[in-house]
Coordinates of C-alpha atoms in Angstrom, one line a residue:
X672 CA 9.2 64.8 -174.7
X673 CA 7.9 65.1 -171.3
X674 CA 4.9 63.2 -172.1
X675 CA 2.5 61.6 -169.3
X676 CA -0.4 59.5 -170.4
X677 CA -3.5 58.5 -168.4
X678 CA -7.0 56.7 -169.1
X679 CA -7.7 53.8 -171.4
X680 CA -5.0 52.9 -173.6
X681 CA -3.2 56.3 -173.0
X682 CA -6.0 57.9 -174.8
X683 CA -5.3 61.4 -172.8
X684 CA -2.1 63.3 -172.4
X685 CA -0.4 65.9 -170.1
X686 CA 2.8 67.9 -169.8
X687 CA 3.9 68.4 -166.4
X688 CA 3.3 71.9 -165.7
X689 CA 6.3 71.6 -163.4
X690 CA 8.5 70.3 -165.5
X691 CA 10.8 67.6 -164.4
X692 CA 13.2 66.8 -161.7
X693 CA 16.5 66.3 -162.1
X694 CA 20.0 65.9 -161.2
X695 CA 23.0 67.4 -163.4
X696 CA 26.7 65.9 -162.5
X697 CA 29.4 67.7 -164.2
X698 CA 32.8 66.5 -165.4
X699 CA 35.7 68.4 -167.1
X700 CA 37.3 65.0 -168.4
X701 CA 36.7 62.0 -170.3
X702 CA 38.0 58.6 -169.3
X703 CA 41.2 58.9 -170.8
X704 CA 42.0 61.8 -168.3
X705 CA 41.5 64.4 -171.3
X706 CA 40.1 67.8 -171.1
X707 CA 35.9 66.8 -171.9
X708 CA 33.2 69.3 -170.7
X709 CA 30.2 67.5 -170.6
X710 CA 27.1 66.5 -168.0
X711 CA 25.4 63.7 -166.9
X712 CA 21.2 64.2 -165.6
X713 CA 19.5 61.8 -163.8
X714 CA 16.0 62.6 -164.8
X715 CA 13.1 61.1 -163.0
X716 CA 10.6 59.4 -164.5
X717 CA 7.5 60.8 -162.1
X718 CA 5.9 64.0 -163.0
X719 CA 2.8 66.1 -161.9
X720 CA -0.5 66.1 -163.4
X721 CA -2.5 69.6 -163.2
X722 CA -4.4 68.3 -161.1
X723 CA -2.0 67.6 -158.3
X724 CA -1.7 63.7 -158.7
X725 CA 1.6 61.8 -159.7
X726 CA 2.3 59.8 -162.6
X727 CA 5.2 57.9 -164.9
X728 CA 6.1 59.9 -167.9
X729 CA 6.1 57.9 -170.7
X730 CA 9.8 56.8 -171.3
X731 CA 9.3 55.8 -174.4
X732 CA 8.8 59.3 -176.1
X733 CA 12.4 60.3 -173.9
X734 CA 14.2 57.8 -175.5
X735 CA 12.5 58.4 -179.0
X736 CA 13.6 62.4 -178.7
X737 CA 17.2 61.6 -177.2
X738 CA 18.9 62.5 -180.6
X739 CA 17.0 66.2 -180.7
X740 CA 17.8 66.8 -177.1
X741 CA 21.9 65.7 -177.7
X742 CA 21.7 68.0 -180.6
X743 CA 19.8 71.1 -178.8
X744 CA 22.4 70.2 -175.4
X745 CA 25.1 70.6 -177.7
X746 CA 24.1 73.7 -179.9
X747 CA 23.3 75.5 -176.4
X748 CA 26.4 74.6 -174.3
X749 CA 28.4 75.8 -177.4
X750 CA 26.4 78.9 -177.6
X751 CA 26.9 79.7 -173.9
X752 CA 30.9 78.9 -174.5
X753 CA 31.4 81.5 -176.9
X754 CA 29.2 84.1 -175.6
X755 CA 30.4 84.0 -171.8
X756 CA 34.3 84.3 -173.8
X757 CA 33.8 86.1 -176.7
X758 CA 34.1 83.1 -178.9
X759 CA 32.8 81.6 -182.2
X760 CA 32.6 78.3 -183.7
X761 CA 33.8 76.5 -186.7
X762 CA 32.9 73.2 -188.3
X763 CA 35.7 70.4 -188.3
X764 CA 35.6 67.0 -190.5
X765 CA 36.7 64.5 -187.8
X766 CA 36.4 61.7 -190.5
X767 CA 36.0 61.7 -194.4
X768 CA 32.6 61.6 -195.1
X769 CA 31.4 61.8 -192.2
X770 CA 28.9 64.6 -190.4
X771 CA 31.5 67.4 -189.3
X772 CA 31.7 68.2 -185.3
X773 CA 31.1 72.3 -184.0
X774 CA 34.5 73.1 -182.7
X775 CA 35.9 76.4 -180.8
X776 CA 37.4 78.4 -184.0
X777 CA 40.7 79.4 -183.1
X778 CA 42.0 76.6 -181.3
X779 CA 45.3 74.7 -183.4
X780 CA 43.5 71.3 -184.6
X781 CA 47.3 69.3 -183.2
X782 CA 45.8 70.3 -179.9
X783 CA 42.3 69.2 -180.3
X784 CA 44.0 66.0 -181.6
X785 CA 46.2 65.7 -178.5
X786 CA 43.1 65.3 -176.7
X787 CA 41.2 62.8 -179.0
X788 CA 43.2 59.7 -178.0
X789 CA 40.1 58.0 -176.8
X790 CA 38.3 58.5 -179.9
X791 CA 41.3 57.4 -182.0
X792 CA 41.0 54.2 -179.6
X793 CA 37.6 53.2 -180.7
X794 CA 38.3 53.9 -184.2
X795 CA 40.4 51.2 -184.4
X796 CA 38.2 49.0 -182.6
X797 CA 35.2 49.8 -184.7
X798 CA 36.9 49.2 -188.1
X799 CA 37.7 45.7 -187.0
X800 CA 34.3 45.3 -185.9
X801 CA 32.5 46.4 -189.1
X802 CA 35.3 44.0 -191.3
X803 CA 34.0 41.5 -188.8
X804 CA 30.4 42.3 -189.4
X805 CA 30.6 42.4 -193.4
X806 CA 32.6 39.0 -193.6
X807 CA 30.6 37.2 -191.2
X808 CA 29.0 34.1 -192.6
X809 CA 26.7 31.2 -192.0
X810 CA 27.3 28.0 -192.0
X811 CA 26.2 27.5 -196.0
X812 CA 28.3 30.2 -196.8
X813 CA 25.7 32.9 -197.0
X814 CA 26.7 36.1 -195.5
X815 CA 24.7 36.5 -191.8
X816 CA 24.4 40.8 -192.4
X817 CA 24.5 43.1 -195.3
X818 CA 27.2 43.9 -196.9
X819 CA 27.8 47.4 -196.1
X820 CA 27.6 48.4 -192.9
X821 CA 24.4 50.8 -192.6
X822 CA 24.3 54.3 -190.4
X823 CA 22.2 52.4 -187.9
X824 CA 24.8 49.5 -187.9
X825 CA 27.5 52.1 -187.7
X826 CA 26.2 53.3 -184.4
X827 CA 25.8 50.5 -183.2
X828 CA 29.3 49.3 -183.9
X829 CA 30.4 52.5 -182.3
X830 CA 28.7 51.5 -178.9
X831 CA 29.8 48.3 -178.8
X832 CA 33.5 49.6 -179.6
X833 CA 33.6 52.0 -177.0
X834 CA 32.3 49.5 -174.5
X835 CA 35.3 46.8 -175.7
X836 CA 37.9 50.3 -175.2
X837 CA 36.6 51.7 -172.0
X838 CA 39.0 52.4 -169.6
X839 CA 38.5 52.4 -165.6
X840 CA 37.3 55.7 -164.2
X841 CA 40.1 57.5 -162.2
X842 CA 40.5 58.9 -159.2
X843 CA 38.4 62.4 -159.0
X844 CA 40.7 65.3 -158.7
X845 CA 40.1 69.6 -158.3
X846 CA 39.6 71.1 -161.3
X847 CA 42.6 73.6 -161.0
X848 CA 45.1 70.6 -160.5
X849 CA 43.8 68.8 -163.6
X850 CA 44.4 72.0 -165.6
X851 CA 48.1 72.5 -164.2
X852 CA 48.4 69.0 -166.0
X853 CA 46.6 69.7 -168.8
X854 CA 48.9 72.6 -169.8
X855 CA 52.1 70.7 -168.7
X856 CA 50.6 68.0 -170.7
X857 CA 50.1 69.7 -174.3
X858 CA 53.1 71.5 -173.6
X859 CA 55.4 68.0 -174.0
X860 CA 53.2 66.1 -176.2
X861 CA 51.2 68.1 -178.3
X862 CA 53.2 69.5 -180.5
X863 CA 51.8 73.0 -180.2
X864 CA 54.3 76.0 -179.6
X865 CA 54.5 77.0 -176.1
X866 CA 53.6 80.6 -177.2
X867 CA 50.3 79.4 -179.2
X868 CA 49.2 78.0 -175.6
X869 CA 50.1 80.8 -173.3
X870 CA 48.0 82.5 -176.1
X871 CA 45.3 80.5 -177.0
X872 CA 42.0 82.6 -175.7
X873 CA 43.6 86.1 -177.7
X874 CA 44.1 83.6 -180.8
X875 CA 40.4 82.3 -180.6
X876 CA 39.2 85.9 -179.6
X877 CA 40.6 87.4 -182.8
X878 CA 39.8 83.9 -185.1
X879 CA 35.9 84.8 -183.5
X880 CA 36.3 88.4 -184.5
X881 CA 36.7 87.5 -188.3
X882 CA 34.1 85.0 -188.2
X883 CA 31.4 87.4 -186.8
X884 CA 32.3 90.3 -189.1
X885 CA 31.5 88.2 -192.6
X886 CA 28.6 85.8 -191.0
X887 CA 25.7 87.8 -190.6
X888 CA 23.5 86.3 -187.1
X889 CA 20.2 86.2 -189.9
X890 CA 19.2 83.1 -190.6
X891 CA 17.0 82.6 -193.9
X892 CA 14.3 80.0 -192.6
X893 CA 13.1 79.4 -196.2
X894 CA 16.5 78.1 -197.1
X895 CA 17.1 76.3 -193.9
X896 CA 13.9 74.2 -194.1
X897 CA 15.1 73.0 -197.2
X898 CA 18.5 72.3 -196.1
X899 CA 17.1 70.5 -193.4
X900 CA 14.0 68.7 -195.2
X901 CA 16.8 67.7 -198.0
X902 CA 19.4 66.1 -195.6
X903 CA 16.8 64.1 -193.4
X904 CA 15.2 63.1 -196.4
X905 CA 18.4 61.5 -197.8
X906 CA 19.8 60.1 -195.0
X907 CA 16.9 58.4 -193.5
X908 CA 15.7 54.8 -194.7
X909 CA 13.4 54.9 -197.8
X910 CA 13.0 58.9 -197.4
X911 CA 10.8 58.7 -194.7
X912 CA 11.2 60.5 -191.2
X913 CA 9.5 62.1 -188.4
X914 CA 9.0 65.4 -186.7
X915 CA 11.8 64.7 -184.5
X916 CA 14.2 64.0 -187.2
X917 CA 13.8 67.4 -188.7
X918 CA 14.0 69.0 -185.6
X919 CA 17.1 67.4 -184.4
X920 CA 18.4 68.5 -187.8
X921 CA 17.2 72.4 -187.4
X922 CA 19.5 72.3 -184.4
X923 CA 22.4 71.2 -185.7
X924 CA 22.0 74.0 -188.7
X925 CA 21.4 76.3 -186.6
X926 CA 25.0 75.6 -184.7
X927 CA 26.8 75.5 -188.0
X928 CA 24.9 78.6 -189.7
X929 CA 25.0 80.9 -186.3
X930 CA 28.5 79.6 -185.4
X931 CA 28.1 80.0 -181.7
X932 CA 25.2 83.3 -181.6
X933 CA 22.7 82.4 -179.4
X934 CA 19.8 81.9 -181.4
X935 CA 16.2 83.5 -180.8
X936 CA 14.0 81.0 -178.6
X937 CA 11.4 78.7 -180.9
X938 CA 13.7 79.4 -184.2
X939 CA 13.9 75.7 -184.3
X940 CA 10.5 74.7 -184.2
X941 CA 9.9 77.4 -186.8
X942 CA 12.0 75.9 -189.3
X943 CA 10.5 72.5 -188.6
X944 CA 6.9 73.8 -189.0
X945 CA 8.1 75.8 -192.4
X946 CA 9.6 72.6 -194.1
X947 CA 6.7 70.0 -193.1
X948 CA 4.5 72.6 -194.5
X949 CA 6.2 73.7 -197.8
X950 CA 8.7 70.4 -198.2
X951 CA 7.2 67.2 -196.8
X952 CA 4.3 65.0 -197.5
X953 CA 2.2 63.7 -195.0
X954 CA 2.6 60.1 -195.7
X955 CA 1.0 58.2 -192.4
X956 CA -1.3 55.2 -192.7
X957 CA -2.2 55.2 -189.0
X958 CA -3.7 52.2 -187.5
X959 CA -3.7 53.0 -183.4
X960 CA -4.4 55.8 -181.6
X961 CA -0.8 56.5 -181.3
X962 CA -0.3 57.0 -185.0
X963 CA -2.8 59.5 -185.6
X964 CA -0.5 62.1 -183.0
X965 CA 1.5 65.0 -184.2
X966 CA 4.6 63.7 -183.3
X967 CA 4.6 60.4 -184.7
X968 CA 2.9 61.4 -188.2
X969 CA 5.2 60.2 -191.0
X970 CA 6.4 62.2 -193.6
X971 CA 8.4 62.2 -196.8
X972 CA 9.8 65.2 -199.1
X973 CA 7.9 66.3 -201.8
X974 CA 10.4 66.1 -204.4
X975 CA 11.9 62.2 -205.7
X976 CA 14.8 61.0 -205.9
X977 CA 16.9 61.8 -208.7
X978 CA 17.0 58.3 -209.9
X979 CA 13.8 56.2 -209.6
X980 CA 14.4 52.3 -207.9
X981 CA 14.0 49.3 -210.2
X982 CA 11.6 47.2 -209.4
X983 CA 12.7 43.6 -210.0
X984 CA 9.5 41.4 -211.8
X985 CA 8.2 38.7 -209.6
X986 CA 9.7 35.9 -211.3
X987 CA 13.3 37.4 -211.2
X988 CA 15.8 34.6 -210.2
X989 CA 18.3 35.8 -207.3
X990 CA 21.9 36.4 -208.4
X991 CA 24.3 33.5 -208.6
X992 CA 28.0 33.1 -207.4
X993 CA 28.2 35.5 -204.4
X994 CA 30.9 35.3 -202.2
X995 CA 31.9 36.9 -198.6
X996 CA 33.9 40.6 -199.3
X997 CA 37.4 40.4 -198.7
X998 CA 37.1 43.4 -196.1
X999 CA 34.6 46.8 -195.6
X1000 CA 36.9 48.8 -198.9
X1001 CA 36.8 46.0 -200.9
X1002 CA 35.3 47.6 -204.5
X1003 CA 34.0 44.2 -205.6
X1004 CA 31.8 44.1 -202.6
X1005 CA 28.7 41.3 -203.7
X1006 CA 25.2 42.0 -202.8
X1007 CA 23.0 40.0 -201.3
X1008 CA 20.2 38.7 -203.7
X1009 CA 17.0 40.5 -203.6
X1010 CA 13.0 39.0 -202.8
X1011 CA 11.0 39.0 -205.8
X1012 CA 9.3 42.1 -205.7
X1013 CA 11.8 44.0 -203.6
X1014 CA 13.4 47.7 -204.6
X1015 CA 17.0 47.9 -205.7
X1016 CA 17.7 51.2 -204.7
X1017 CA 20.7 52.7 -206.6
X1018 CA 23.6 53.5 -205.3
X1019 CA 23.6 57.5 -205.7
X1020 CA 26.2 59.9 -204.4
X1021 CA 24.2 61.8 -201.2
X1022 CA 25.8 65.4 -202.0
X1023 CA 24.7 64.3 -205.3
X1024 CA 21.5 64.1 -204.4
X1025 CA 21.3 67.0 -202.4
X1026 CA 22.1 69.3 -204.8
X1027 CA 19.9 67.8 -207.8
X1028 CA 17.1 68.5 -204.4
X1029 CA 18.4 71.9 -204.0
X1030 CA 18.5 73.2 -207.7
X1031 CA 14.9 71.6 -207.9
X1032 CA 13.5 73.8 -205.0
X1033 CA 15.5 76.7 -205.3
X1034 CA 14.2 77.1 -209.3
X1035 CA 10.8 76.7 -208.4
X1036 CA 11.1 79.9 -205.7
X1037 CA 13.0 81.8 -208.4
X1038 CA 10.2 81.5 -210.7
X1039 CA 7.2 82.0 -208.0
X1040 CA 8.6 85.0 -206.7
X1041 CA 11.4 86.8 -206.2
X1042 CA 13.6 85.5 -203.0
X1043 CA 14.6 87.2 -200.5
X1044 CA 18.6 87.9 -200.3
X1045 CA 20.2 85.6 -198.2
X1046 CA 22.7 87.0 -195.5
X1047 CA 24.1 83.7 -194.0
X1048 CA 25.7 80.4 -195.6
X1049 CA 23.2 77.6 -195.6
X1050 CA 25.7 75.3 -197.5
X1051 CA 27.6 72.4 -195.7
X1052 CA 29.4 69.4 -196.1
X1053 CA 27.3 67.1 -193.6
X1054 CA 26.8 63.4 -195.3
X1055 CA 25.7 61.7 -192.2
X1056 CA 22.4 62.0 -190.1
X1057 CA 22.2 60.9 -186.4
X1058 CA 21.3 57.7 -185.6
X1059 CA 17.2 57.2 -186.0
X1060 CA 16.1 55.7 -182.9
X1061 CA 12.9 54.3 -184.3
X1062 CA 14.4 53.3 -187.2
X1063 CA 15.1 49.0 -187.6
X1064 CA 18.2 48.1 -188.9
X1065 CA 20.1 44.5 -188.6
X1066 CA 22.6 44.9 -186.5
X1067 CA 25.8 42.5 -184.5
X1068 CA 24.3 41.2 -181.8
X1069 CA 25.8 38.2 -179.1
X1070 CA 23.7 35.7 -181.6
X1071 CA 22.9 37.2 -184.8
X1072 CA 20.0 36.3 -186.7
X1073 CA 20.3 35.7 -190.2
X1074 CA 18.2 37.7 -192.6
X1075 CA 18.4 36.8 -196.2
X1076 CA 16.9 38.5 -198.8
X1077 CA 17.2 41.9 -197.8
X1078 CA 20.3 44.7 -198.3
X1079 CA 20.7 48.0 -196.9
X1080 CA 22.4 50.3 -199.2

């Protein structure tokens, strides 16, 4: 993503050869004063051309790759985790239906919600936020947004709710200190067994133990490019996606398939290259210079959905007698009328989906040739995709915009 672009019109292109400079700032809490292991970099935005002279990288391909470069900071920090302690990693569902989070196997789930107060903080704020967004109407009566609130919408929301819920950053304090209190801490109020947390690292050594013995650290590429390929294709508006999507996605199956290995170096990009070659169709129309790049060629899976989208006719009248839902759960939800000439795409369930996708391109091997036996489990219960930064979605703002006509689904 380290991108700098000279001449006319960016026409030329260089990676630093030196890489980029930057800061790192580590903290071992959130705001809330809980246990979080995270860090912050300060990047700059200068870099070095090969031929000695300075220039801006282009800040717009950083922010554009921010989602694959969360997802490869968190597959490697976990990686390092459970390698430096002799760990392993499980997937936990935070939230029903929602894309499960990498977790340290082993560890009681009552603690890891002792320290989740601040999340369970802009839960609450979010779900009045998205009532708020789905009942909001104009002054004719029409509804401003959609009436479902979109993954795009959803992030957003998310944002603005932990904005709203933000505490005030406390006092910075040694690290040995803050664990004394962390211990005392989970000891009152966590509900965990003194003994479980005197205990904890032999617990999650022996969980890790079981885990490595019946997860084999093989990972089938064949099957993860269509793992991957089949969840960005579903979860990304009309089926379509860039290089960047799939990638961010390779990570993340990587994390849950290896469950804290580290993973071989370019594994990533290898499953990438295997499922835009044997799973995706080069669908780009480009019209600048910018569109006929690698990394901003757009593609779509080969396969269709399992239901095709009714086209309305031309002449279609919109839909009479719509009125705002009475909150986000509500199972009489109305949709917003549709343009003439605008898909009604059907309201299919995603693991659905998924697996009509898989059975499709897993039969199709089967008969070509015979596969290969797979040694690891490619399966998982992921329904949501991050957040597509290029992606345009309507979304809350200070003065929303109405847009009639149009529904995400």
């Amino acid at each position: 993503m380290a991108v700098i672009r000279f001449g006319k019109n960016g026409v030329y292109q260089v990676r630093p050869p030196g890489g980029l400079v930057a800061a790192r700032f580590r903290h071992y809490e959130a705001r809330s004063g809980m246990p979080l292991l995270h860090d912050h970099l300060w990047l700059s935005v200068k870099g070095q051309r090969p031929g000695g002279k300075w220039g801006s990288v282009h800040s717009e391909v950083m922010f554009e790759n921010t989602v694959a470069a969360s997802a490869l900071y968190n597959e490697i920090v976990m990686a390092e985790v459970c390698e430096a302690l002799g760990l392993a990693s499980e997937p936990r569902t935070v939230t029903a239906g929602r894309r499960p989070v990498m977790e340290i196997a082993g560890v009681p789930h009552e603690l890891i919600r002792w320290t989740s107060r601040r999340s369970d903080q802009i839960a609450a704020c979010r779900a009045d936020l998205e009532h708020e967004y789905v009942t909001a109407v104009d002054d004719d009566g029409n509804l401003k947004f959609a009436p479902e609130v979109s993954e795009q919408a959803r992030a957003k929301l998310n944002r603005m709710a932990a904005r709203m819920t933000r505490p005030p950053k406390q006092q910075t304090r040694p690290l040995a200190q803050l664990r004394a209190w962390w211990k005392t801490s989970a000891i009152l109020t966590s509900g965990v067994t003194v003994d479980a947390i005197d205990s904890l690292l032999e617990r999650a050594r022996a969980t890790a133990a079981a885990i490595r013995a019946r997860v084999a650290a093989v990972v089938d590429v064949a099957l993860a490019a269509v793992d991957v390929t089949a969840m960005v294709f579903v979860m990304n508006k009309d089926g379509s996606f860039h290089r960047r999507h799939l990638l961010a996605e390779a990570r993340r199956h990587l994390a849950l398939v290896l469950r804290g290995r580290r993973r071989a170096p370019g594994l990533d990009e290898k499953i990438v290259n295997a499922a835009i070659a044997t799973h995706c169709l080069d669908i780009t129309e480009p019209k600048t210079l910018r569109g006929r790049m690698p990394a901003y060629r757009l593609y779509t899976a080969r396969w269709p959905l399992t239901d095709p989208p009714a086209r309305r006719p031309p002449d279609a009248e919109p839909k009479a007698g719509h009125r705002p839902p009475a909150g986000p759960g509500d199972p009489d939800m109305p949709r917003l009328p549709l343009e003439p000439g605008e898909w009604d795409i059907p309201r299919v369930p995603l693991l659905h989906q998924r697996a009509v996708i898989y059975s499709t391109v897993l039969t199709a091997r089967l008969r070509a040739a015979p596969a290969a036996p797979c040694t690891t489990s490619w399966r998982t219960s992921r329904r949501r995709c991050p957040s597509n930064s290029s992606s345009r979605s309507r979304t809350p703002t200070k003065t929303p915009t109405p847009s009639p006509g149009r529904h995400s689904t």
